mmCIF file of C-alpha atoms in Angstrom:
data_model
loop_
_atom_site.group_PDB
_atom_site.id
_atom_site.type_symbol
_atom_site.label_atom_id
_atom_site.label_comp_id
_atom_site.label_asym_id
_atom_site.label_seq_id
_atom_site.Cartn_x
_atom_site.Cartn_y
_atom_site.Cartn_z
ATOM 1 C CA MET A 1 12.493 23.730 -19.006
ATOM 2 C CA SER A 2 15.985 24.566 -19.223
ATOM 3 C CA SER A 3 17.524 25.839 -22.502
ATOM 4 C CA HIS A 4 20.251 23.746 -21.357
ATOM 5 C CA ARG A 5 17.676 20.446 -21.989
ATOM 6 C CA LEU A 6 18.008 20.933 -25.381
ATOM 7 C CA SER A 7 17.966 24.051 -27.819
ATOM 8 C CA LYS A 8 17.186 27.245 -27.638
ATOM 9 C CA ARG A 9 14.499 27.027 -30.156
ATOM 10 C CA GLY A 10 12.985 24.242 -27.919
ATOM 11 C CA ARG A 11 12.295 26.209 -24.855
ATOM 12 C CA TYR A 12 10.834 28.892 -26.233
ATOM 13 C CA ILE A 13 8.518 26.367 -27.731
ATOM 14 C CA ALA A 14 7.784 25.237 -24.610
ATOM 15 C CA TRP A 15 7.249 28.401 -22.970
ATOM 16 C CA ALA A 16 4.876 28.769 -25.248
ATOM 17 C CA THR A 17 2.221 25.523 -24.560
ATOM 18 C CA THR A 18 2.832 25.862 -21.606
ATOM 19 C CA GLY A 19 20.134 18.173 4.233
ATOM 20 C CA VAL A 20 20.494 14.661 3.638
ATOM 21 C CA VAL A 21 19.014 11.588 4.958
ATOM 22 C CA VAL A 22 20.310 7.910 4.162
ATOM 23 C CA VAL A 23 17.460 5.564 4.905
ATOM 24 C CA ALA A 24 17.348 1.794 3.822
ATOM 25 C CA GLY A 25 14.430 1.163 1.643
ATOM 26 C CA VAL A 26 12.755 4.774 1.992
ATOM 27 C CA GLY A 27 10.614 5.069 -1.492
ATOM 28 C CA ILE A 28 11.013 1.469 -2.806
ATOM 29 C CA ALA A 29 7.338 1.223 -2.144
ATOM 30 C CA ALA A 30 6.314 3.544 -4.556
ATOM 31 C CA GLN A 31 7.760 2.090 -7.391
ATOM 32 C CA THR A 32 6.912 -1.664 -8.701
ATOM 33 C CA SER A 33 8.759 -4.532 -10.516
ATOM 34 C CA MET A 34 11.480 -4.414 -7.822
ATOM 35 C CA ALA A 35 10.906 -6.779 -5.335
ATOM 36 C CA ALA A 36 12.687 -9.735 -6.665
ATOM 37 C CA THR A 37 15.991 -7.964 -6.313
ATOM 38 C CA SER A 38 18.295 -6.722 -2.825
ATOM 39 C CA TRP A 39 18.554 -3.738 -3.158
ATOM 40 C CA PRO A 40 20.904 -0.682 -1.742
ATOM 41 C CA ALA A 41 20.232 1.715 0.768
ATOM 42 C CA GLN A 42 18.320 4.942 -1.114
ATOM 43 C CA LYS A 43 20.297 8.043 -0.433
ATOM 44 C CA THR A 44 17.744 10.957 0.102
ATOM 45 C CA TYR A 45 18.197 14.531 -0.076
ATOM 46 C CA THR A 46 16.422 17.342 1.026
ATOM 47 C CA GLY A 47 16.750 20.828 0.248
ATOM 48 C CA ARG A 48 17.544 23.210 -2.926
ATOM 49 C CA ALA A 49 19.197 21.760 -5.662
ATOM 50 C CA PHE A 50 20.220 23.584 -8.962
ATOM 51 C CA ASP A 51 20.811 22.299 -12.397
ATOM 52 C CA THR A 52 22.820 23.774 -15.100
ATOM 53 C CA CYS A 53 23.967 23.437 -19.011
ATOM 54 C CA THR A 54 27.556 21.696 -18.298
ATOM 55 C CA ALA A 55 28.631 20.489 -14.880
ATOM 56 C CA PRO A 56 30.680 23.447 -13.324
ATOM 57 C CA SER A 57 34.643 23.455 -13.190
ATOM 58 C CA LEU A 58 35.363 21.631 -9.740
ATOM 59 C CA ALA A 59 36.630 25.033 -8.432
ATOM 60 C CA ALA A 60 33.364 26.662 -9.383
ATOM 61 C CA MET A 61 31.381 24.192 -7.223
ATOM 62 C CA LYS A 62 34.035 24.114 -3.953
ATOM 63 C CA ALA A 63 33.101 27.912 -4.046
ATOM 64 C CA TRP A 64 29.742 26.880 -4.120
ATOM 65 C CA LYS A 65 28.819 25.384 -1.449
ATOM 66 C CA THR A 66 28.117 28.046 0.662
ATOM 67 C CA GLY A 67 25.018 26.020 1.852
ATOM 68 C CA PHE A 68 22.042 27.549 -0.278
ATOM 69 C CA TYR A 69 22.270 24.456 -2.371
ATOM 70 C CA GLY A 70 23.620 21.349 -1.388
ATOM 71 C CA ALA A 71 22.927 19.043 -4.555
ATOM 72 C CA ALA A 72 23.871 19.387 -7.913
ATOM 73 C CA ALA A 73 21.820 17.985 -11.408
ATOM 74 C CA VAL A 74 23.950 16.593 -14.291
ATOM 75 C CA TYR A 75 23.625 15.552 -17.313
ATOM 76 C CA ILE A 76 25.370 11.709 -17.472
ATOM 77 C CA GLY A 77 23.990 11.557 -21.692
ATOM 78 C CA GLY A 78 21.831 10.878 -24.458
ATOM 79 C CA LYS A 79 21.731 11.748 -27.915
ATOM 80 C CA ASN A 80 19.274 14.722 -27.285
ATOM 81 C CA ARG A 81 21.783 16.134 -24.128
ATOM 82 C CA GLY A 82 22.235 19.642 -25.428
ATOM 83 C CA CYS A 83 25.371 20.334 -24.383
ATOM 84 C CA ALA A 84 28.976 19.036 -23.796
ATOM 85 C CA GLN A 85 30.266 17.887 -20.552
ATOM 86 C CA PRO A 86 34.776 18.765 -20.450
ATOM 87 C CA ASN A 87 34.041 18.712 -16.557
ATOM 88 C CA LEU A 88 31.460 15.669 -16.272
ATOM 89 C CA THR A 89 34.523 12.450 -15.523
ATOM 90 C CA ALA A 90 34.411 9.853 -12.707
ATOM 91 C CA SER A 91 37.634 11.854 -10.898
ATOM 92 C CA TRP A 92 35.162 14.910 -10.794
ATOM 93 C CA VAL A 93 32.640 12.946 -9.509
ATOM 94 C CA LYS A 94 34.731 11.741 -6.774
ATOM 95 C CA SER A 95 35.942 15.196 -5.845
ATOM 96 C CA VAL A 96 32.463 16.897 -6.021
ATOM 97 C CA ASN A 97 31.471 13.840 -3.869
ATOM 98 C CA ALA A 98 34.743 14.870 -1.380
ATOM 99 C CA VAL A 99 33.477 18.047 -0.933
ATOM 100 C CA GLY A 100 30.183 17.600 -0.036
ATOM 101 C CA TRP A 101 27.621 17.838 -2.700
ATOM 102 C CA LYS A 102 24.838 15.170 -3.994
ATOM 103 C CA LEU A 103 24.459 14.827 -7.261
ATOM 104 C CA ILE A 104 21.507 14.056 -9.422
ATOM 105 C CA PRO A 105 22.121 12.020 -12.490
ATOM 106 C CA LEU A 106 19.716 13.417 -15.528
ATOM 107 C CA TYR A 107 19.820 11.482 -18.890
ATOM 108 C CA VAL A 108 18.163 13.340 -21.865
ATOM 109 C CA GLY A 109 16.718 10.209 -23.710
ATOM 110 C CA ALA A 110 14.527 9.936 -27.131
ATOM 111 C CA GLN A 111 11.235 12.326 -27.122
ATOM 112 C CA PRO A 112 7.911 11.712 -28.285
ATOM 113 C CA PRO A 113 7.244 11.779 -32.139
ATOM 114 C CA CYS A 114 4.787 14.770 -31.195
ATOM 115 C CA GLN A 115 6.514 17.124 -29.859
ATOM 116 C CA THR A 116 7.698 20.595 -31.477
ATOM 117 C CA SER A 117 10.912 20.009 -31.423
ATOM 118 C CA ARG A 118 14.356 19.629 -33.026
ATOM 119 C CA ASN A 119 16.167 16.114 -31.297
ATOM 120 C CA PRO A 120 18.549 14.094 -32.707
ATOM 121 C CA GLU A 121 16.540 11.034 -31.218
ATOM 122 C CA ARG A 122 13.035 10.200 -30.998
ATOM 123 C CA PHE A 123 10.884 7.427 -30.611
ATOM 124 C CA THR A 124 7.656 6.359 -32.650
ATOM 125 C CA ALA A 125 4.557 3.884 -31.138
ATOM 126 C CA SER A 126 6.677 0.549 -33.159
ATOM 127 C CA THR A 127 10.486 2.224 -31.532
ATOM 128 C CA ALA A 128 8.858 3.015 -28.023
ATOM 129 C CA ALA A 129 9.867 -0.375 -25.937
ATOM 130 C CA SER A 130 13.296 -1.197 -27.796
ATOM 131 C CA LEU A 131 14.539 2.901 -27.973
ATOM 132 C CA GLY A 132 13.338 2.957 -23.791
ATOM 133 C CA ALA A 133 15.665 -0.274 -23.445
ATOM 134 C CA SER A 134 18.188 0.624 -25.448
ATOM 135 C CA ASN A 135 18.372 4.381 -23.732
ATOM 136 C CA ALA A 136 18.387 2.886 -20.476
ATOM 137 C CA LYS A 137 21.628 0.494 -20.648
ATOM 138 C CA ASP A 138 23.186 3.419 -22.592
ATOM 139 C CA ALA A 139 22.163 5.709 -18.845
ATOM 140 C CA VAL A 140 23.363 3.172 -16.797
ATOM 141 C CA ALA A 141 26.546 2.460 -18.486
ATOM 142 C CA LYS A 142 27.132 6.307 -18.390
ATOM 143 C CA ALA A 143 26.142 6.530 -14.607
ATOM 144 C CA THR A 144 28.501 3.750 -14.114
ATOM 145 C CA ALA A 145 31.808 5.215 -15.625
ATOM 146 C CA LEU A 146 31.084 7.937 -13.280
ATOM 147 C CA GLY A 147 30.835 5.890 -10.402
ATOM 148 C CA MET A 148 27.244 6.300 -9.609
ATOM 149 C CA LYS A 149 26.845 2.722 -8.050
ATOM 150 C CA PRO A 150 23.446 0.925 -8.319
ATOM 151 C CA GLY A 151 20.973 1.853 -6.297
ATOM 152 C CA SER A 152 21.176 5.685 -7.761
ATOM 153 C CA PRO A 153 18.884 6.529 -9.377
ATOM 154 C CA ILE A 154 18.482 7.945 -13.281
ATOM 155 C CA TYR A 155 16.280 10.958 -13.801
ATOM 156 C CA LEU A 156 14.651 10.851 -17.732
ATOM 157 C CA ASN A 157 14.147 13.547 -19.147
ATOM 158 C CA MET A 158 11.024 14.525 -21.348
ATOM 159 C CA GLU A 159 10.297 17.615 -22.983
ATOM 160 C CA SER A 160 7.191 19.503 -22.884
ATOM 161 C CA TYR A 161 4.494 17.271 -26.140
ATOM 162 C CA ASP A 162 0.808 16.744 -26.827
ATOM 163 C CA ILE A 163 -0.338 14.528 -23.931
ATOM 164 C CA THR A 164 -4.044 15.130 -25.785
ATOM 165 C CA ASN A 165 -2.697 12.830 -28.626
ATOM 166 C CA LYS A 166 -3.266 9.324 -27.461
ATOM 167 C CA ALA A 167 -1.324 8.213 -29.826
ATOM 168 C CA CYS A 168 1.723 9.954 -29.236
ATOM 169 C CA ASN A 169 1.053 9.832 -25.245
ATOM 170 C CA ASP A 170 0.666 6.217 -25.851
ATOM 171 C CA ALA A 171 3.967 5.537 -27.608
ATOM 172 C CA THR A 172 5.560 7.984 -24.721
ATOM 173 C CA LEU A 173 4.454 5.648 -22.356
ATOM 174 C CA THR A 174 5.340 2.525 -23.417
ATOM 175 C CA TYR A 175 9.236 4.067 -23.878
ATOM 176 C CA VAL A 176 9.022 4.907 -20.096
ATOM 177 C CA ARG A 177 8.325 2.073 -19.387
ATOM 178 C CA SER A 178 10.316 0.225 -20.916
ATOM 179 C CA PHE A 179 13.226 2.812 -19.379
ATOM 180 C CA THR A 180 11.898 2.018 -16.336
ATOM 181 C CA LYS A 181 11.671 -1.265 -16.576
ATOM 182 C CA THR A 182 15.422 -1.838 -17.438
ATOM 183 C CA LEU A 183 16.681 0.459 -15.226
ATOM 184 C CA ARG A 184 14.769 -1.589 -12.553
ATOM 185 C CA ALA A 185 16.608 -4.979 -13.872
ATOM 186 C CA LYS A 186 20.369 -3.067 -13.572
ATOM 187 C CA THR A 187 19.286 -2.287 -9.936
ATOM 188 C CA TYR A 188 19.356 1.682 -10.663
ATOM 189 C CA ARG A 189 16.459 3.081 -9.674
ATOM 190 C CA ALA A 190 13.835 5.604 -11.773
ATOM 191 C CA GLY A 191 13.268 9.163 -11.872
ATOM 192 C CA TYR A 192 11.597 11.012 -14.153
ATOM 193 C CA TYR A 193 11.593 15.362 -14.809
ATOM 194 C CA GLY A 194 8.710 16.590 -16.995
ATOM 195 C CA PHE A 195 6.161 19.557 -17.637
ATOM 196 C CA SER A 196 3.472 20.044 -15.205
ATOM 197 C CA SER A 197 1.365 21.056 -17.589
ATOM 198 C CA SER A 198 2.440 17.718 -19.777
ATOM 199 C CA SER A 199 4.986 15.479 -19.730
ATOM 200 C CA ALA A 200 5.007 15.172 -16.000
ATOM 201 C CA LYS A 201 0.940 15.083 -16.207
ATOM 202 C CA ALA A 202 0.806 12.264 -18.065
ATOM 203 C CA ILE A 203 2.924 10.060 -15.202
ATOM 204 C CA ALA A 204 1.563 11.470 -12.401
ATOM 205 C CA THR A 205 -2.424 11.052 -13.861
ATOM 206 C CA ALA A 206 -1.421 7.311 -15.871
ATOM 207 C CA LYS A 207 -4.677 4.980 -14.381
ATOM 208 C CA ASN A 208 -1.978 2.257 -14.740
ATOM 209 C CA ARG A 209 0.854 2.974 -12.504
ATOM 210 C CA THR A 210 2.768 -0.677 -13.751
ATOM 211 C CA ASP A 211 6.302 -0.022 -14.209
ATOM 212 C CA LEU A 212 6.400 3.944 -13.921
ATOM 213 C CA PRO A 213 8.925 5.834 -12.129
ATOM 214 C CA GLY A 214 9.486 5.955 -8.354
ATOM 215 C CA ASN A 215 10.439 9.469 -8.489
ATOM 216 C CA LEU A 216 8.848 13.063 -10.256
ATOM 217 C CA TRP A 217 10.335 15.977 -10.957
ATOM 218 C CA TYR A 218 8.074 18.466 -11.569
ATOM 219 C CA ALA A 219 8.595 22.221 -13.644
ATOM 220 C CA LEU A 220 6.160 24.207 -12.393
ATOM 221 C CA TRP A 221 7.938 27.654 -12.694
ATOM 222 C CA ASP A 222 5.810 29.441 -9.696
ATOM 223 C CA LYS A 223 9.159 30.178 -7.432
ATOM 224 C CA LYS A 224 7.507 28.284 -4.423
ATOM 225 C CA ASN A 225 10.566 26.162 -2.724
ATOM 226 C CA THR A 226 8.611 24.011 -2.023
ATOM 227 C CA THR A 227 7.200 20.331 -3.123
ATOM 228 C CA THR A 228 3.959 19.591 -1.582
ATOM 229 C CA ALA A 229 2.122 23.529 -1.614
ATOM 230 C CA ASP A 230 1.744 22.673 -5.218
ATOM 231 C CA TRP A 231 1.631 19.845 -5.543
ATOM 232 C CA PRO A 232 -0.989 19.536 -8.715
ATOM 233 C CA TRP A 233 -2.096 15.906 -8.343
ATOM 234 C CA ASP A 234 -2.934 13.359 -6.049
ATOM 235 C CA PRO A 235 -1.357 14.180 -2.601
ATOM 236 C CA GLU A 236 -0.934 10.106 -1.884
ATOM 237 C CA LEU A 237 0.929 10.052 -4.942
ATOM 238 C CA TYR A 238 4.788 10.197 -5.045
ATOM 239 C CA THR A 239 5.288 10.456 -1.069
ATOM 240 C CA ASP A 240 7.998 9.234 1.199
ATOM 241 C CA HIS A 241 11.101 11.184 -0.226
ATOM 242 C CA SER A 242 9.979 10.945 -4.300
ATOM 243 C CA ARG A 243 9.277 14.761 -5.649
ATOM 244 C CA ALA A 244 11.141 17.364 -6.885
ATOM 245 C CA HIS A 245 10.165 20.412 -8.095
ATOM 246 C CA GLN A 246 12.090 22.695 -10.612
ATOM 247 C CA TYR A 247 10.616 26.169 -8.940
ATOM 248 C CA MET A 248 12.438 28.804 -11.032
ATOM 249 C CA VAL A 249 14.312 28.693 -14.002
ATOM 250 C CA ASN A 250 17.547 31.066 -15.752
ATOM 251 C CA SER A 251 18.698 32.668 -12.547
ATOM 252 C CA LYS A 252 22.210 33.712 -12.840
ATOM 253 C CA GLU A 253 23.892 33.914 -9.762
ATOM 254 C CA THR A 254 27.495 34.165 -8.256
ATOM 255 C CA ARG A 255 29.015 32.861 -5.543
ATOM 256 C CA GLY A 256 32.908 33.197 -4.629
ATOM 257 C CA GLY A 257 33.813 34.545 -7.694
ATOM 258 C CA HIS A 258 31.953 32.211 -10.239
ATOM 259 C CA THR A 259 29.198 33.281 -11.827
ATOM 260 C CA ILE A 260 26.617 30.371 -13.102
ATOM 261 C CA THR A 261 23.015 30.507 -14.576
ATOM 262 C CA VAL A 262 20.943 28.107 -12.905
ATOM 263 C CA ASP A 263 17.565 26.954 -12.713
ATOM 264 C CA ARG A 264 16.517 26.006 -8.937
ATOM 265 C CA ASN A 265 14.948 22.799 -7.528
ATOM 266 C CA ALA A 266 12.900 21.838 -3.753
ATOM 267 C CA TRP A 267 14.612 18.799 -3.459
ATOM 268 C CA ASP A 268 13.144 15.669 -1.470
ATOM 269 C CA ALA A 269 14.077 12.444 -3.616
ATOM 270 C CA PRO A 270 16.805 10.345 -4.297
ATOM 271 C CA VAL A 271 20.597 10.954 -4.964
ATOM 272 C CA ALA A 272 23.136 9.368 -6.192
ATOM 273 C CA LEU A 273 24.928 6.525 -4.204
ATOM 274 C CA ILE A 274 28.846 7.838 -5.471
ATOM 275 C CA GLY A 275 32.125 5.206 -5.054
#
């Protein structure tokens, strides 16, 4: 987790517990409930990506286009989003895309009832399905307004929680399935950010794979730029360009006179279709 995802307090709690190719259809086999729709070709990016609290200025993005990173995650919405986004507009998205950046839409949705944090939006067992659907509809509206077209992925941000709490975990999986199913009904691909020790583990180890996200972004801060060597689950899961790995956080870096504190990610998964 990064401090910009939720609150700084939330980050400390979590610590305590815790090249581009465009190919038609890549990764669709990993996602269920998609057969009835004609899907746009997926855009896959493989390489380093960064995420940071607030989308940087266009000048900073131009200065940072040195080749070290090729993609950037942006927080497109959610009531639990931790930072204002004064730069994140449709114009910014179009301009950054024209410079050559690939963008990764991230949505900070409702969080589990057993999570230890002060998030303004949580689901319960009784509201998980309805909130999952309404959050997904909002995520699609936010992505569309930014010029991120159908066929783009939207990554649902789920922070650390006690996955041994069965009632809480069941509610979370209900929420995630509802979010995913609603995204796919609107022709957006489903992705998921979570912790290898908790929220991502819950998805990767779920026995019932119905309506689970088809792309998994796992936080494992081992400073290893890989999506394979440290993959902690079944090696047959999330293959075919469907993995991302947040491997280092709070890296203060300067490029072209612009200093930004970022989290580093190894990326081999879908990115937004811009236009």
